[in-house]
CSV table of C-alpha atoms in Angstrom, one decimal:
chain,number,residue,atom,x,y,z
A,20,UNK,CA,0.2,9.3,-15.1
A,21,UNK,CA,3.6,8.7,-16.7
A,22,UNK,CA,5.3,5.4,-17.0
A,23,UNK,CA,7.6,6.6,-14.4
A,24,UNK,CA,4.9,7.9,-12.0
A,25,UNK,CA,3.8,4.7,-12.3
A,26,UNK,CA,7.2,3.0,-11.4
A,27,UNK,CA,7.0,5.3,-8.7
A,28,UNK,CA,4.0,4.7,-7.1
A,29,UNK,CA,3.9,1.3,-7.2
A,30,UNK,CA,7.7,0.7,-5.4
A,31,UNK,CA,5.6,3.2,-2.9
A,32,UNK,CA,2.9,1.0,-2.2
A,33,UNK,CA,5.0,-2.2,-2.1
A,34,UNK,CA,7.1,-0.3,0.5
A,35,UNK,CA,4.4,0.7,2.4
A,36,UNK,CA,2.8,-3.1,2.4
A,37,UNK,CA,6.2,-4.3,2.9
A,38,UNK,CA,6.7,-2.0,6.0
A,39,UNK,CA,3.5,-2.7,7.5
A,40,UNK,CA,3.9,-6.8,7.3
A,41,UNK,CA,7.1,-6.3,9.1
A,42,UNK,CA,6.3,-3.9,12.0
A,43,UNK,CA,2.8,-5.8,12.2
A,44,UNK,CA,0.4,-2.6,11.4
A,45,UNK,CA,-2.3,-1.6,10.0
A,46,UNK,CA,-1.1,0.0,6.2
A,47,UNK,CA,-2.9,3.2,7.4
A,48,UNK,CA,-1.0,3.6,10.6
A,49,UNK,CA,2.1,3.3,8.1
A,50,UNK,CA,0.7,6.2,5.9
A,51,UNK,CA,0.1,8.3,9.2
A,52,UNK,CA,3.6,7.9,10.6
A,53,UNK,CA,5.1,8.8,7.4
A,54,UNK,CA,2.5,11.6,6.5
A,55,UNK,CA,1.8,13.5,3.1
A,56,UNK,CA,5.2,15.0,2.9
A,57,UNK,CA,7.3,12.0,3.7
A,58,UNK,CA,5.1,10.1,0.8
A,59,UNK,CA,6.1,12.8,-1.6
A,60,UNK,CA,9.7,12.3,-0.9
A,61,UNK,CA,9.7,8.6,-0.8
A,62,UNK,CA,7.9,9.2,-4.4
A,63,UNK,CA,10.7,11.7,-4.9
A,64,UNK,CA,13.6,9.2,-3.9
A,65,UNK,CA,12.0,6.2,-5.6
A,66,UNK,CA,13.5,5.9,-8.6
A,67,UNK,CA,17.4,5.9,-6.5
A,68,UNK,CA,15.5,3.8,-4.1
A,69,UNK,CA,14.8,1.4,-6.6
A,70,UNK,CA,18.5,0.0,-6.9
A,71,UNK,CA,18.1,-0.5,-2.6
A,72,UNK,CA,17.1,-3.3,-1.4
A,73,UNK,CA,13.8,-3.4,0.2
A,74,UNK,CA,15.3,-4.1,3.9
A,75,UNK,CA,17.0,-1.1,3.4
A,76,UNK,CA,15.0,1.1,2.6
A,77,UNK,CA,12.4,0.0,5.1
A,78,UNK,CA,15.1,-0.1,8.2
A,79,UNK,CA,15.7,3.3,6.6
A,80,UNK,CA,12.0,4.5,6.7
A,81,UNK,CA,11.2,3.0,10.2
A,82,UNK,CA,14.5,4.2,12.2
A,83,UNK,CA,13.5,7.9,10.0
A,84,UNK,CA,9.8,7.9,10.9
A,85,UNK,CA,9.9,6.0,14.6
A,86,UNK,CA,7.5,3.4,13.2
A,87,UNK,CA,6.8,0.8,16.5
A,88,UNK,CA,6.3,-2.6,16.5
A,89,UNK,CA,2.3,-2.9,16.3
A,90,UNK,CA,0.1,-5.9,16.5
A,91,UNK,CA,-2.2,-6.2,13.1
A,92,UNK,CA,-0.5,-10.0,12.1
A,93,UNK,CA,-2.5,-10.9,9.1
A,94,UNK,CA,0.6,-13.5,8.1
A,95,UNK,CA,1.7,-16.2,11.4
A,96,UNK,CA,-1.9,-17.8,11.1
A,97,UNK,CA,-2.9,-17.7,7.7
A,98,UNK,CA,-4.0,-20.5,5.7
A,99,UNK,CA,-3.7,-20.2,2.2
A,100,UNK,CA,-1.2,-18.8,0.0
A,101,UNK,CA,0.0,-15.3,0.7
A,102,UNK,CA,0.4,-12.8,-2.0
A,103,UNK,CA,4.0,-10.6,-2.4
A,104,UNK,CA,3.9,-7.5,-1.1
A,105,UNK,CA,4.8,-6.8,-4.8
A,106,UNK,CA,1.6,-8.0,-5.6
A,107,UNK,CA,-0.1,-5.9,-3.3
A,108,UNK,CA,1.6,-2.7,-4.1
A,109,UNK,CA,1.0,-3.5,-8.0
A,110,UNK,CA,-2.7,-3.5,-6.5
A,111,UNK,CA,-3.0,-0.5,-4.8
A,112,UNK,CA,-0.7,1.8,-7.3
A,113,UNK,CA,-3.6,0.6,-9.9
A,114,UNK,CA,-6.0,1.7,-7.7
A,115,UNK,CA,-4.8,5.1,-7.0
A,116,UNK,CA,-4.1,5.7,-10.7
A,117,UNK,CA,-7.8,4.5,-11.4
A,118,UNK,CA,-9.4,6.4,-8.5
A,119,UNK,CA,-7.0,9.6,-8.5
A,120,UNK,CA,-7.8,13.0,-10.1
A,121,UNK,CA,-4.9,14.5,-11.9
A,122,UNK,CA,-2.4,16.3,-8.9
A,123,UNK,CA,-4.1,14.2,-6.3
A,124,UNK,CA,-2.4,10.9,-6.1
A,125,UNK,CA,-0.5,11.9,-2.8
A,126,UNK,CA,-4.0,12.2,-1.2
A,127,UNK,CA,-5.5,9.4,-2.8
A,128,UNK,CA,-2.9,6.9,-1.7
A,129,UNK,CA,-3.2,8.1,1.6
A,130,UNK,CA,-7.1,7.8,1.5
A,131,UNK,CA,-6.9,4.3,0.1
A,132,UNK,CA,-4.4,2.9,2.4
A,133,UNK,CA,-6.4,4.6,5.1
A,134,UNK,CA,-9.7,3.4,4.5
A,135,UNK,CA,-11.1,0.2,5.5
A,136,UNK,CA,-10.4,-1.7,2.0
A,137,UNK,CA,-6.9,-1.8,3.1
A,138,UNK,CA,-7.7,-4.0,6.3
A,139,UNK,CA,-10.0,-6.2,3.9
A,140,UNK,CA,-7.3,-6.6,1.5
A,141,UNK,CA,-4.8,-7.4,3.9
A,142,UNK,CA,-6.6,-10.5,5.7
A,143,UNK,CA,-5.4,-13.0,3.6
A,144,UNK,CA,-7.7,-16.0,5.0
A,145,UNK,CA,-10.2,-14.4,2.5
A,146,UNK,CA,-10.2,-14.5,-1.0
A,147,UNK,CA,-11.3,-10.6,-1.3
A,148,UNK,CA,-6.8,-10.0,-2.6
A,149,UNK,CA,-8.1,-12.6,-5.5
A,150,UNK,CA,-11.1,-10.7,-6.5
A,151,UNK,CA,-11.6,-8.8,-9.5
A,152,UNK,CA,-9.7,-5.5,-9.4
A,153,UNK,CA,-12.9,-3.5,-10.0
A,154,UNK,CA,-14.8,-5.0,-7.4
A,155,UNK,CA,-12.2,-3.7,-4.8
A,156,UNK,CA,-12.1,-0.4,-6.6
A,157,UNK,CA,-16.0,0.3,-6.4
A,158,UNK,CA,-15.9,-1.2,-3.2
A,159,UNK,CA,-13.6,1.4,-2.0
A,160,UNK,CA,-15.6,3.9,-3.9
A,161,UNK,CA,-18.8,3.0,-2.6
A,162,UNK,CA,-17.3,2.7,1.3
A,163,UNK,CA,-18.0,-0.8,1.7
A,164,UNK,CA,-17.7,-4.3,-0.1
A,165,UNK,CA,-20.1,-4.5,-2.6
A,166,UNK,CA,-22.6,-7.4,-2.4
């Protein structure tokens, strides 16, 4: 992956986290509404959609894809510091580069953020966000957390 795939893919992600914590849904349901070819042209766009804000680009994305209001809060009642959605879309752009084959990084986002890691990481009243990168990786991998 180039430097700028990589640019790429993690605005993506932080988009997609960033989306989801707004409209209260589930990361997958995000990747579903927006589907394979509307992740390829917000990879596409990224690089212009980098000098956007990310208000704008997500009012963009939601009015675009008719992404509804769901209920998946993981923020209101949490306890502990919260990580940026930064943060989390640094996480899961290292993920897909780590898990990806060559030409499948489209899929593998959409596998990742559709699989149940994604819920794990997102309940922030666990420490699973703060573990060690591999561990959510082979987790992933394996289809469950690792004990």
């Amino acid at each position: 992956m180039t430097a700028k795939e990589r640019n790429d893919y993690f605005y993506v992600c932080a988009l997609i986290e960033y989306i989801a914590r707004g409209t209260l849904n589930h990361r997958g349901d995000i990747v579903k509404a927006i589907g394979e070819e509307g992740i390829k042209k917000l990879l596409h766009d990224a690089e212009m959609d980098h000098c956007l804000s990310f208000e704008q680009v997500s009012d963009e994305v939601i009015s675009y894809y008719k992404i509804k209001k769901g209920n998946f809060d993981t923020i209101s009642n949490c306890k502990y510091s919260i990580p940026s959605f930064l943060d989390i879309g640094k996480l899961y752009s290292i993920m897909i580069e780590d898990c990806a084959k060559q030409g499948e990084e489209v899929q593998e986002l959409i596998n990742i953020f559709s699989s149940f890691i994604s819920d794990k990481i997102s309940e922030f009243n666990t420490d699973l966000y703060y573990q060690n990168p591999d561990y959510l990786e082979w987790s992933y991998r394996d289809g469950k957390l690792l004990d």
